[in-house]
Amino acid sequence: MRIGYSLSTFNCQLSTIMSVHQSDFQSKVTVNTLLDMKKRGEKISMLTAYDYSMAKIVDGAGCDMILVGDSASNVICGNSSTLPITVDEMIFLAKNVVRGVKRAFVSVDMPFGTCSGNPEKSLEYAIKMIKNTGADSVKIEGGEELIEDIRKIINAGIPVVGHLGLMPQSINKYGGYSVRAKEDAEAEKLISDAHLLEQAGCCALVLEKIPAVLAQKVAESLTIPVIGIGAGSGVDGQVLVFHDMLGINQGFSPKFLRKYANIGEVATNAIQQYIKDVKSVDFPNKEEQY
Ligand code: KIV
């Protein structure tokens, strides 16, 4: 009797816990969810994805944000920088990603040249990207120089994720991918830009490859979530590139990157085994044919 009672109580409690957890897990992440997470001190997880299957894996695993990054120019298209990827190419990738996502907040990068100090034109591109992809927001690299463009896009109802620190679209200006804002003048400009982006209404900010102390100072002084890549642990969340963290992009090993798997090696071994099996007529066997 007592065992029956405690078991059913336990089952009831368990199903309540599970249904709360499941609805939390499945409800769509919005700009409000991200702000709440920052307020609660819950760290935000973000990864890139560039196609439907990748997006399903990242979203299904429970990642809070998915970025259709213009890093696709490197890891998908094989370019040496993010500069060549076009609006139409980004739209093609992002609309397939969005089809694979149920829960995560999806942001799509405005590619190089689409947001460059002409607010009317920038808004046109942003609307084109949102209309054609169904993404939840656009991400824009830059601060004060682009603040009018960013304000115009936000005023039109499109959430914007800012991006400061190392901005790969400005690689030719920097002359390399080294750590940014190590000197006082650049650090002060970054802090001022971060506040301008928050005042303009950005829903989040990505900080790339800057000193951890500076990134923490920025995160602590803003109310919007700050997501870091190579910016230490004192920020509100982390973002990595799918191909880098899974070891698919094998030659890329910056200090900030943690590789969670070696899919490149697993795939190579599997493909070599397949080639052997084809050549030796081990594949297909009797069970693998009609
Ligand atoms: O394009 C991208 O993947 C990015 C991340 C590195 C933040 O901008």
PDB file of C-alpha atoms and ligand atoms in Angstrom:
ATOM      1  CA  MET A   1       0.000   0.000   0.000  1.00  0.00           C
ATOM      2  CA  ARG A   2       2.689   2.461   1.075  1.00  0.00           C
ATOM      3  CA  ILE A   3       4.901   1.388  -1.803  1.00  0.00           C
ATOM      4  CA  GLY A   4       1.992   1.861  -4.284  1.00  0.00           C
ATOM      5  CA  TYR A   5       1.272   5.329  -2.908  1.00  0.00           C
ATOM      6  CA  SER A   6       4.859   6.516  -2.999  1.00  0.00           C
ATOM      7  CA  LEU A   7       5.381   5.069  -6.481  1.00  0.00           C
ATOM      8  CA  SER A   8       2.365   6.864  -7.932  1.00  0.00           C
ATOM      9  CA  THR A   9       3.390  10.108  -6.172  1.00  0.00           C
ATOM     10  CA  PHE A  10       6.858   9.667  -7.597  1.00  0.00           C
ATOM     11  CA  ASN A  11       5.461   9.011 -11.115  1.00  0.00           C
ATOM     12  CA  CYS A  12       3.222  12.049 -10.870  1.00  0.00           C
ATOM     13  CA  GLN A  13       6.101  14.278  -9.773  1.00  0.00           C
ATOM     14  CA  LEU A  14       8.330  12.831 -12.456  1.00  0.00           C
ATOM     15  CA  SER A  15       5.788  13.473 -15.206  1.00  0.00           C
ATOM     16  CA  THR A  16       5.326  17.060 -13.963  1.00  0.00           C
ATOM     17  CA  ILE A  17       9.077  17.619 -13.988  1.00  0.00           C
ATOM     18  CA  MET A  18       9.361  16.029 -17.443  1.00  0.00           C
ATOM     19  CA  SER A  19       6.507  18.011 -18.965  1.00  0.00           C
ATOM     20  CA  VAL A  20       7.907  21.296 -17.600  1.00  0.00           C
ATOM     21  CA  HIS A  21      11.341  20.370 -18.859  1.00  0.00           C
ATOM     22  CA  GLN A  22      10.009  19.259 -22.236  1.00  0.00           C
ATOM     23  CA  SER A  23       7.933  22.372 -22.832  1.00  0.00           C
ATOM     24  CA  ASP A  24      10.937  24.505 -21.825  1.00  0.00           C
ATOM     25  CA  PHE A  25      13.026  22.477 -24.188  1.00  0.00           C
ATOM     26  CA  GLN A  26      10.631  22.780 -27.112  1.00  0.00           C
ATOM     27  CA  SER A  27       9.296  26.321 -26.890  1.00  0.00           C
ATOM     28  CA  LYS A  28      10.838  28.638 -29.442  1.00  0.00           C
ATOM     29  CA  VAL A  29      13.717  30.812 -28.235  1.00  0.00           C
ATOM     30  CA  THR A  30      12.938  34.495 -28.815  1.00  0.00           C
ATOM     31  CA  VAL A  31      14.675  37.780 -28.056  1.00  0.00           C
ATOM     32  CA  ASN A  32      12.826  37.727 -24.707  1.00  0.00           C
ATOM     33  CA  THR A  33      14.101  34.245 -23.856  1.00  0.00           C
ATOM     34  CA  LEU A  34      17.653  35.445 -24.484  1.00  0.00           C
ATOM     35  CA  LEU A  35      17.198  38.508 -22.253  1.00  0.00           C
ATOM     36  CA  ASP A  36      15.674  36.318 -19.506  1.00  0.00           C
ATOM     37  CA  MET A  37      18.589  33.912 -19.747  1.00  0.00           C
ATOM     38  CA  LYS A  38      21.020  36.781 -19.244  1.00  0.00           C
ATOM     39  CA  LYS A  39      18.996  38.059 -16.253  1.00  0.00           C
ATOM     40  CA  ARG A  40      18.941  34.567 -14.696  1.00  0.00           C
ATOM     41  CA  GLY A  41      22.658  34.075 -15.366  1.00  0.00           C
ATOM     42  CA  GLU A  42      21.980  31.049 -17.589  1.00  0.00           C
ATOM     43  CA  LYS A  43      24.719  30.769 -20.207  1.00  0.00           C
ATOM     44  CA  ILE A  44      23.596  30.790 -23.848  1.00  0.00           C
ATOM     45  CA  SER A  45      24.869  28.156 -26.297  1.00  0.00           C
ATOM     46  CA  MET A  46      25.228  29.073 -29.966  1.00  0.00           C
ATOM     47  CA  LEU A  47      26.650  27.178 -32.939  1.00  0.00           C
ATOM     48  CA  THR A  48      26.743  27.789 -36.656  1.00  0.00           C
ATOM     49  CA  ALA A  49      24.846  25.623 -39.131  1.00  0.00           C
ATOM     50  CA  TYR A  50      24.655  25.859 -42.896  1.00  0.00           C
ATOM     51  CA  ASP A  51      22.132  23.236 -43.998  1.00  0.00           C
ATOM     52  CA  TYR A  52      18.948  21.416 -42.962  1.00  0.00           C
ATOM     53  CA  SER A  53      20.619  18.295 -41.541  1.00  0.00           C
ATOM     54  CA  MET A  54      23.223  20.231 -39.558  1.00  0.00           C
ATOM     55  CA  ALA A  55      20.496  22.525 -38.198  1.00  0.00           C
ATOM     56  CA  LYS A  56      18.389  19.529 -37.118  1.00  0.00           C
ATOM     57  CA  ILE A  57      21.337  18.095 -35.201  1.00  0.00           C
ATOM     58  CA  VAL A  58      22.268  21.403 -33.532  1.00  0.00           C
ATOM     59  CA  ASP A  59      18.663  22.301 -32.684  1.00  0.00           C
ATOM     60  CA  GLY A  60      17.764  18.764 -31.597  1.00  0.00           C
ATOM     61  CA  ALA A  61      20.750  18.723 -29.238  1.00  0.00           C
ATOM     62  CA  GLY A  62      19.279  21.787 -27.506  1.00  0.00           C
ATOM     63  CA  CYS A  63      21.487  24.656 -28.692  1.00  0.00           C
ATOM     64  CA  ASP A  64      19.807  28.002 -27.861  1.00  0.00           C
ATOM     65  CA  MET A  65      20.956  29.982 -30.900  1.00  0.00           C
ATOM     66  CA  ILE A  66      21.962  28.997 -34.433  1.00  0.00           C
ATOM     67  CA  LEU A  67      24.027  31.287 -36.610  1.00  0.00           C
ATOM     68  CA  VAL A  68      24.026  30.920 -40.367  1.00  0.00           C
ATOM     69  CA  GLY A  69      27.428  32.547 -40.405  1.00  0.00           C
ATOM     70  CA  ASP A  70      29.217  33.948 -43.414  1.00  0.00           C
ATOM     71  CA  SER A  71      31.986  31.593 -42.229  1.00  0.00           C
ATOM     72  CA  ALA A  72      30.116  29.416 -44.760  1.00  0.00           C
ATOM     73  CA  SER A  73      32.318  31.238 -47.260  1.00  0.00           C
ATOM     74  CA  ASN A  74      35.300  29.407 -45.708  1.00  0.00           C
ATOM     75  CA  VAL A  75      33.941  26.071 -44.503  1.00  0.00           C
ATOM     76  CA  ILE A  76      31.270  25.440 -47.154  1.00  0.00           C
ATOM     77  CA  CYS A  77      32.579  27.281 -50.225  1.00  0.00           C
ATOM     78  CA  GLY A  78      36.336  26.887 -49.622  1.00  0.00           C
ATOM     79  CA  ASN A  79      37.165  30.597 -49.915  1.00  0.00           C
ATOM     80  CA  SER A  80      40.062  32.012 -47.893  1.00  0.00           C
ATOM     81  CA  SER A  81      37.866  34.770 -46.382  1.00  0.00           C
ATOM     82  CA  THR A  82      34.216  35.643 -45.756  1.00  0.00           C
ATOM     83  CA  LEU A  83      34.260  38.389 -48.389  1.00  0.00           C
ATOM     84  CA  PRO A  84      33.138  36.503 -51.525  1.00  0.00           C
ATOM     85  CA  ILE A  85      29.891  34.943 -50.259  1.00  0.00           C
ATOM     86  CA  THR A  86      26.816  36.606 -51.786  1.00  0.00           C
ATOM     87  CA  VAL A  87      23.358  37.519 -50.474  1.00  0.00           C
ATOM     88  CA  ASP A  88      21.743  34.841 -52.632  1.00  0.00           C
ATOM     89  CA  GLU A  89      24.181  32.189 -51.375  1.00  0.00           C
ATOM     90  CA  MET A  90      23.490  33.176 -47.748  1.00  0.00           C
ATOM     91  CA  ILE A  91      19.741  33.062 -48.430  1.00  0.00           C
ATOM     92  CA  PHE A  92      20.027  29.586 -49.957  1.00  0.00           C
ATOM     93  CA  LEU A  93      21.876  28.279 -46.873  1.00  0.00           C
ATOM     94  CA  ALA A  94      19.716  30.066 -44.286  1.00  0.00           C
ATOM     95  CA  LYS A  95      16.332  28.999 -45.648  1.00  0.00           C
ATOM     96  CA  ASN A  96      17.429  25.348 -45.486  1.00  0.00           C
ATOM     97  CA  VAL A  97      18.705  25.829 -41.923  1.00  0.00           C
ATOM     98  CA  VAL A  98      15.408  27.400 -40.826  1.00  0.00           C
ATOM     99  CA  ARG A  99      13.504  24.326 -42.107  1.00  0.00           C
ATOM    100  CA  GLY A 100      15.538  22.164 -39.715  1.00  0.00           C
ATOM    101  CA  VAL A 101      14.956  24.290 -36.607  1.00  0.00           C
ATOM    102  CA  LYS A 102      12.100  23.991 -34.109  1.00  0.00           C
ATOM    103  CA  ARG A 103      13.446  25.760 -31.039  1.00  0.00           C
ATOM    104  CA  ALA A 104      16.670  27.729 -31.511  1.00  0.00           C
ATOM    105  CA  PHE A 105      16.787  31.461 -32.260  1.00  0.00           C
ATOM    106  CA  VAL A 106      18.218  31.731 -35.791  1.00  0.00           C
ATOM    107  CA  SER A 107      20.434  34.593 -36.895  1.00  0.00           C
ATOM    108  CA  VAL A 108      21.779  35.035 -40.422  1.00  0.00           C
ATOM    109  CA  ASP A 109      24.875  37.057 -41.284  1.00  0.00           C
ATOM    110  CA  MET A 110      24.443  40.069 -43.560  1.00  0.00           C
ATOM    111  CA  PRO A 111      27.314  39.332 -45.967  1.00  0.00           C
ATOM    112  CA  PHE A 112      30.120  41.763 -46.833  1.00  0.00           C
ATOM    113  CA  GLY A 113      28.906  44.844 -48.710  1.00  0.00           C
ATOM    114  CA  THR A 114      25.247  44.632 -47.721  1.00  0.00           C
ATOM    115  CA  CYS A 115      25.497  46.970 -44.734  1.00  0.00           C
ATOM    116  CA  SER A 116      27.972  49.725 -45.441  1.00  0.00           C
ATOM    117  CA  GLY A 117      26.650  53.113 -44.411  1.00  0.00           C
ATOM    118  CA  ASN A 118      23.564  53.414 -46.640  1.00  0.00           C
ATOM    119  CA  PRO A 119      20.621  52.781 -44.270  1.00  0.00           C
ATOM    120  CA  GLU A 120      17.977  52.519 -47.050  1.00  0.00           C
ATOM    121  CA  LYS A 121      20.021  49.944 -48.963  1.00  0.00           C
ATOM    122  CA  SER A 122      20.928  48.025 -45.781  1.00  0.00           C
ATOM    123  CA  LEU A 123      17.251  47.800 -44.820  1.00  0.00           C
ATOM    124  CA  GLU A 124      16.383  46.497 -48.306  1.00  0.00           C
ATOM    125  CA  TYR A 125      18.993  43.731 -47.942  1.00  0.00           C
ATOM    126  CA  ALA A 126      17.882  42.890 -44.393  1.00  0.00           C
ATOM    127  CA  ILE A 127      14.230  42.600 -45.482  1.00  0.00           C
ATOM    128  CA  LYS A 128      15.279  40.420 -48.440  1.00  0.00           C
ATOM    129  CA  MET A 129      17.211  38.116 -46.109  1.00  0.00           C
ATOM    130  CA  ILE A 130      14.405  37.771 -43.563  1.00  0.00           C
ATOM    131  CA  LYS A 131      11.605  37.405 -46.147  1.00  0.00           C
ATOM    132  CA  ASN A 132      13.475  34.732 -48.094  1.00  0.00           C
ATOM    133  CA  THR A 133      14.820  32.713 -45.177  1.00  0.00           C
ATOM    134  CA  GLY A 134      12.429  32.963 -42.235  1.00  0.00           C
ATOM    135  CA  ALA A 135      15.381  33.623 -39.909  1.00  0.00           C
ATOM    136  CA  ASP A 136      14.650  35.391 -36.609  1.00  0.00           C
ATOM    137  CA  SER A 137      17.328  38.057 -36.957  1.00  0.00           C
ATOM    138  CA  VAL A 138      20.301  39.323 -38.923  1.00  0.00           C
ATOM    139  CA  LYS A 139      23.856  39.684 -37.613  1.00  0.00           C
ATOM    140  CA  ILE A 140      25.907  42.716 -38.621  1.00  0.00           C
ATOM    141  CA  GLU A 141      29.632  43.336 -38.131  1.00  0.00           C
ATOM    142  CA  GLY A 142      30.397  46.905 -37.045  1.00  0.00           C
ATOM    143  CA  GLY A 143      29.751  49.696 -34.561  1.00  0.00           C
ATOM    144  CA  GLU A 144      29.382  53.467 -34.771  1.00  0.00           C
ATOM    145  CA  GLU A 145      29.998  53.631 -38.557  1.00  0.00           C
ATOM    146  CA  LEU A 146      26.892  51.495 -39.181  1.00  0.00           C
ATOM    147  CA  ILE A 147      24.687  52.673 -36.330  1.00  0.00           C
ATOM    148  CA  GLU A 148      22.147  54.428 -38.579  1.00  0.00           C
ATOM    149  CA  ASP A 149      21.852  51.322 -40.780  1.00  0.00           C
ATOM    150  CA  ILE A 150      21.347  49.141 -37.699  1.00  0.00           C
ATOM    151  CA  ARG A 151      18.783  51.526 -36.178  1.00  0.00           C
ATOM    152  CA  LYS A 152      16.807  51.573 -39.430  1.00  0.00           C
ATOM    153  CA  ILE A 153      16.724  47.772 -39.618  1.00  0.00           C
ATOM    154  CA  ILE A 154      15.636  47.438 -35.980  1.00  0.00           C
ATOM    155  CA  ASN A 155      12.983  50.145 -36.444  1.00  0.00           C
ATOM    156  CA  ALA A 156      11.563  48.076 -39.311  1.00  0.00           C
ATOM    157  CA  GLY A 157      11.012  45.225 -36.844  1.00  0.00           C
ATOM    158  CA  ILE A 158      14.044  43.067 -37.602  1.00  0.00           C
ATOM    159  CA  PRO A 159      16.095  41.991 -34.571  1.00  0.00           C
ATOM    160  CA  VAL A 160      19.819  42.631 -35.029  1.00  0.00           C
ATOM    161  CA  VAL A 161      22.705  40.776 -33.401  1.00  0.00           C
ATOM    162  CA  GLY A 162      25.785  43.032 -33.319  1.00  0.00           C
ATOM    163  CA  HIS A 163      29.342  41.804 -33.873  1.00  0.00           C
ATOM    164  CA  LEU A 164      32.481  43.591 -32.588  1.00  0.00           C
ATOM    165  CA  GLY A 165      36.129  42.713 -31.936  1.00  0.00           C
ATOM    166  CA  LEU A 166      37.629  40.688 -34.765  1.00  0.00           C
ATOM    167  CA  MET A 167      35.288  41.335 -37.689  1.00  0.00           C
ATOM    168  CA  PRO A 168      36.358  38.951 -40.466  1.00  0.00           C
ATOM    169  CA  GLN A 169      34.664  41.111 -43.147  1.00  0.00           C
ATOM    170  CA  SER A 170      37.322  43.782 -42.366  1.00  0.00           C
ATOM    171  CA  ILE A 171      40.221  41.355 -42.685  1.00  0.00           C
ATOM    172  CA  ASN A 172      41.948  43.369 -45.412  1.00  0.00           C
ATOM    173  CA  LYS A 173      41.835  46.453 -43.174  1.00  0.00           C
ATOM    174  CA  TYR A 174      43.418  44.564 -40.228  1.00  0.00           C
ATOM    175  CA  GLY A 175      45.892  42.573 -42.345  1.00  0.00           C
ATOM    176  CA  GLY A 176      45.367  39.366 -40.308  1.00  0.00           C
ATOM    177  CA  TYR A 177      43.237  37.425 -37.820  1.00  0.00           C
ATOM    178  CA  SER A 178      45.120  38.389 -34.634  1.00  0.00           C
ATOM    179  CA  VAL A 179      43.475  39.261 -31.274  1.00  0.00           C
ATOM    180  CA  ARG A 180      41.746  42.679 -31.404  1.00  0.00           C
ATOM    181  CA  ALA A 181      41.393  45.499 -28.862  1.00  0.00           C
ATOM    182  CA  LYS A 182      44.591  44.772 -26.942  1.00  0.00           C
ATOM    183  CA  GLU A 183      45.510  48.462 -27.001  1.00  0.00           C
ATOM    184  CA  ASP A 184      43.573  51.025 -24.935  1.00  0.00           C
ATOM    185  CA  ALA A 185      42.289  53.101 -27.871  1.00  0.00           C
ATOM    186  CA  GLU A 186      40.736  50.099 -29.644  1.00  0.00           C
ATOM    187  CA  ALA A 187      39.340  48.735 -26.367  1.00  0.00           C
ATOM    188  CA  GLU A 188      37.702  52.094 -25.572  1.00  0.00           C
ATOM    189  CA  LYS A 189      36.150  52.275 -29.039  1.00  0.00           C
ATOM    190  CA  LEU A 190      34.838  48.713 -28.627  1.00  0.00           C
ATOM    191  CA  ILE A 191      33.208  49.581 -25.274  1.00  0.00           C
ATOM    192  CA  SER A 192      31.644  52.714 -26.747  1.00  0.00           C
ATOM    193  CA  ASP A 193      30.419  50.781 -29.850  1.00  0.00           C
ATOM    194  CA  ALA A 194      28.908  48.059 -27.639  1.00  0.00           C
ATOM    195  CA  HIS A 195      26.852  50.674 -25.764  1.00  0.00           C
ATOM    196  CA  LEU A 196      25.763  52.331 -29.011  1.00  0.00           C
ATOM    197  CA  LEU A 197      24.571  48.948 -30.324  1.00  0.00           C
ATOM    198  CA  GLU A 198      22.606  48.296 -27.136  1.00  0.00           C
ATOM    199  CA  GLN A 199      21.041  51.796 -27.276  1.00  0.00           C
ATOM    200  CA  ALA A 200      20.145  51.245 -30.955  1.00  0.00           C
ATOM    201  CA  GLY A 201      18.176  48.169 -29.848  1.00  0.00           C
ATOM    202  CA  CYS A 202      20.396  45.183 -30.766  1.00  0.00           C
ATOM    203  CA  CYS A 203      19.057  41.994 -29.181  1.00  0.00           C
ATOM    204  CA  ALA A 204      22.499  40.444 -28.581  1.00  0.00           C
ATOM    205  CA  LEU A 205      26.151  41.081 -29.306  1.00  0.00           C
ATOM    206  CA  VAL A 206      28.904  38.747 -30.531  1.00  0.00           C
ATOM    207  CA  LEU A 207      32.446  39.579 -29.386  1.00  0.00           C
ATOM    208  CA  GLU A 208      35.162  37.805 -31.365  1.00  0.00           C
ATOM    209  CA  LYS A 209      38.789  37.254 -30.363  1.00  0.00           C
ATOM    210  CA  ILE A 210      39.373  39.975 -27.761  1.00  0.00           C
ATOM    211  CA  PRO A 211      40.984  39.830 -24.271  1.00  0.00           C
ATOM    212  CA  ALA A 212      38.770  37.997 -21.751  1.00  0.00           C
ATOM    213  CA  VAL A 213      38.953  40.840 -19.208  1.00  0.00           C
ATOM    214  CA  LEU A 214      37.617  43.341 -21.753  1.00  0.00           C
ATOM    215  CA  ALA A 215      34.844  40.974 -22.894  1.00  0.00           C
ATOM    216  CA  GLN A 216      33.711  40.432 -19.290  1.00  0.00           C
ATOM    217  CA  LYS A 217      33.685  44.191 -18.647  1.00  0.00           C
ATOM    218  CA  VAL A 218      31.467  44.706 -21.723  1.00  0.00           C
ATOM    219  CA  ALA A 219      29.122  41.848 -20.766  1.00  0.00           C
ATOM    220  CA  GLU A 220      28.746  43.173 -17.220  1.00  0.00           C
ATOM    221  CA  SER A 221      27.939  46.688 -18.416  1.00  0.00           C
ATOM    222  CA  LEU A 222      25.236  45.658 -20.934  1.00  0.00           C
ATOM    223  CA  THR A 223      21.715  44.324 -20.384  1.00  0.00           C
ATOM    224  CA  ILE A 224      21.680  42.451 -23.732  1.00  0.00           C
ATOM    225  CA  PRO A 225      23.401  39.038 -23.910  1.00  0.00           C
ATOM    226  CA  VAL A 226      27.028  39.028 -25.035  1.00  0.00           C
ATOM    227  CA  ILE A 227      28.109  35.888 -26.863  1.00  0.00           C
ATOM    228  CA  GLY A 228      31.838  35.270 -27.129  1.00  0.00           C
ATOM    229  CA  ILE A 229      34.137  33.418 -29.505  1.00  0.00           C
ATOM    230  CA  GLY A 230      37.718  33.590 -28.284  1.00  0.00           C
ATOM    231  CA  ALA A 231      36.540  36.101 -25.656  1.00  0.00           C
ATOM    232  CA  GLY A 232      36.845  34.078 -22.437  1.00  0.00           C
ATOM    233  CA  SER A 233      34.259  32.781 -19.988  1.00  0.00           C
ATOM    234  CA  GLY A 234      33.035  36.040 -18.441  1.00  0.00           C
ATOM    235  CA  VAL A 235      30.442  36.652 -21.165  1.00  0.00           C
ATOM    236  CA  ASP A 236      26.812  35.457 -21.351  1.00  0.00           C
ATOM    237  CA  GLY A 237      27.295  32.660 -23.855  1.00  0.00           C
ATOM    238  CA  GLN A 238      29.606  31.047 -26.371  1.00  0.00           C
ATOM    239  CA  VAL A 239      29.539  30.472 -30.124  1.00  0.00           C
ATOM    240  CA  LEU A 240      31.685  28.131 -32.214  1.00  0.00           C
ATOM    241  CA  VAL A 241      31.726  27.137 -35.870  1.00  0.00           C
ATOM    242  CA  PHE A 242      30.168  23.675 -36.423  1.00  0.00           C
ATOM    243  CA  HIS A 243      33.000  22.424 -38.658  1.00  0.00           C
ATOM    244  CA  ASP A 244      35.690  23.657 -36.230  1.00  0.00           C
ATOM    245  CA  MET A 245      34.293  22.208 -32.979  1.00  0.00           C
ATOM    246  CA  LEU A 246      33.566  18.835 -34.598  1.00  0.00           C
ATOM    247  CA  GLY A 247      37.007  18.538 -36.214  1.00  0.00           C
ATOM    248  CA  ILE A 248      35.679  18.620 -39.781  1.00  0.00           C
ATOM    249  CA  ASN A 249      37.754  21.720 -40.617  1.00  0.00           C
ATOM    250  CA  GLN A 250      40.926  19.826 -39.753  1.00  0.00           C
ATOM    251  CA  GLY A 251      43.670  22.380 -40.356  1.00  0.00           C
ATOM    252  CA  PHE A 252      42.140  25.065 -38.095  1.00  0.00           C
ATOM    253  CA  SER A 253      43.327  25.057 -34.450  1.00  0.00           C
ATOM    254  CA  PRO A 254      43.347  28.523 -32.844  1.00  0.00           C
ATOM    255  CA  LYS A 255      43.942  28.701 -29.073  1.00  0.00           C
ATOM    256  CA  PHE A 256      40.270  29.430 -28.287  1.00  0.00           C
ATOM    257  CA  LEU A 257      38.924  26.386 -30.123  1.00  0.00           C
ATOM    258  CA  ARG A 258      37.923  23.249 -28.186  1.00  0.00           C
ATOM    259  CA  LYS A 259      37.405  20.267 -30.492  1.00  0.00           C
ATOM    260  CA  TYR A 260      34.561  18.126 -29.181  1.00  0.00           C
ATOM    261  CA  ALA A 261      34.951  15.384 -31.790  1.00  0.00           C
ATOM    262  CA  ASN A 262      37.180  14.357 -34.645  1.00  0.00           C
ATOM    263  CA  ILE A 263      34.540  13.810 -37.302  1.00  0.00           C
ATOM    264  CA  GLY A 264      37.077  14.464 -40.069  1.00  0.00           C
ATOM    265  CA  GLU A 265      39.079  11.409 -38.950  1.00  0.00           C
ATOM    266  CA  VAL A 266      35.953   9.279 -38.346  1.00  0.00           C
ATOM    267  CA  ALA A 267      34.698  10.128 -41.861  1.00  0.00           C
ATOM    268  CA  THR A 268      38.063   9.433 -43.497  1.00  0.00           C
ATOM    269  CA  ASN A 269      38.298   6.008 -41.784  1.00  0.00           C
ATOM    270  CA  ALA A 270      34.721   5.136 -42.772  1.00  0.00           C
ATOM    271  CA  ILE A 271      35.282   6.182 -46.396  1.00  0.00           C
ATOM    272  CA  GLN A 272      38.554   4.213 -46.620  1.00  0.00           C
ATOM    273  CA  GLN A 273      36.741   1.132 -45.296  1.00  0.00           C
ATOM    274  CA  TYR A 274      33.952   1.677 -47.865  1.00  0.00           C
ATOM    275  CA  ILE A 275      36.520   1.901 -50.697  1.00  0.00           C
ATOM    276  CA  LYS A 276      38.128  -1.385 -49.517  1.00  0.00           C
ATOM    277  CA  ASP A 277      34.712  -3.071 -49.323  1.00  0.00           C
ATOM    278  CA  VAL A 278      33.740  -1.916 -52.820  1.00  0.00           C
ATOM    279  CA  LYS A 279      37.034  -3.079 -54.338  1.00  0.00           C
ATOM    280  CA  SER A 280      36.909  -6.463 -52.590  1.00  0.00           C
ATOM    281  CA  VAL A 281      33.180  -6.915 -53.436  1.00  0.00           C
ATOM    282  CA  ASP A 282      32.458  -7.264 -49.713  1.00  0.00           C
ATOM    283  CA  PHE A 283      29.843  -4.500 -50.200  1.00  0.00           C
ATOM    284  CA  PRO A 284      27.007  -5.015 -50.938  1.00  0.00           C
ATOM    285  CA  ASN A 285      26.465  -8.422 -49.347  1.00  0.00           C
ATOM    286  CA  LYS A 286      23.395 -10.679 -49.746  1.00  0.00           C
ATOM    287  CA  GLU A 287      21.406  -8.807 -47.065  1.00  0.00           C
ATOM    288  CA  GLU A 288      22.133  -5.487 -48.724  1.00  0.00           C
ATOM    289  CA  GLN A 289      20.553  -6.274 -52.077  1.00  0.00           C
ATOM    290  CA  TYR A 290      17.059  -6.990 -53.484  1.00  0.00           C
TER     291      TYR A 290
HETATM  292  O1  KIV B   1      30.398  33.748 -39.513  1.00  0.00           O
HETATM  293  C1  KIV B   1      30.522  33.231 -38.394  1.00  0.00           C
HETATM  294  O2  KIV B   1      30.540  31.998 -38.233  1.00  0.00           O
HETATM  295  C2  KIV B   1      30.649  34.111 -37.245  1.00  0.00           C
HETATM  296  C3  KIV B   1      31.004  33.487 -35.935  1.00  0.00           C
HETATM  297  C4  KIV B   1      32.441  33.158 -35.930  1.00  0.00           C
HETATM  298  C5  KIV B   1      30.617  34.333 -34.795  1.00  0.00           C
HETATM  299  O3  KIV B   1      30.478  35.283 -37.365  1.00  0.00           O
END
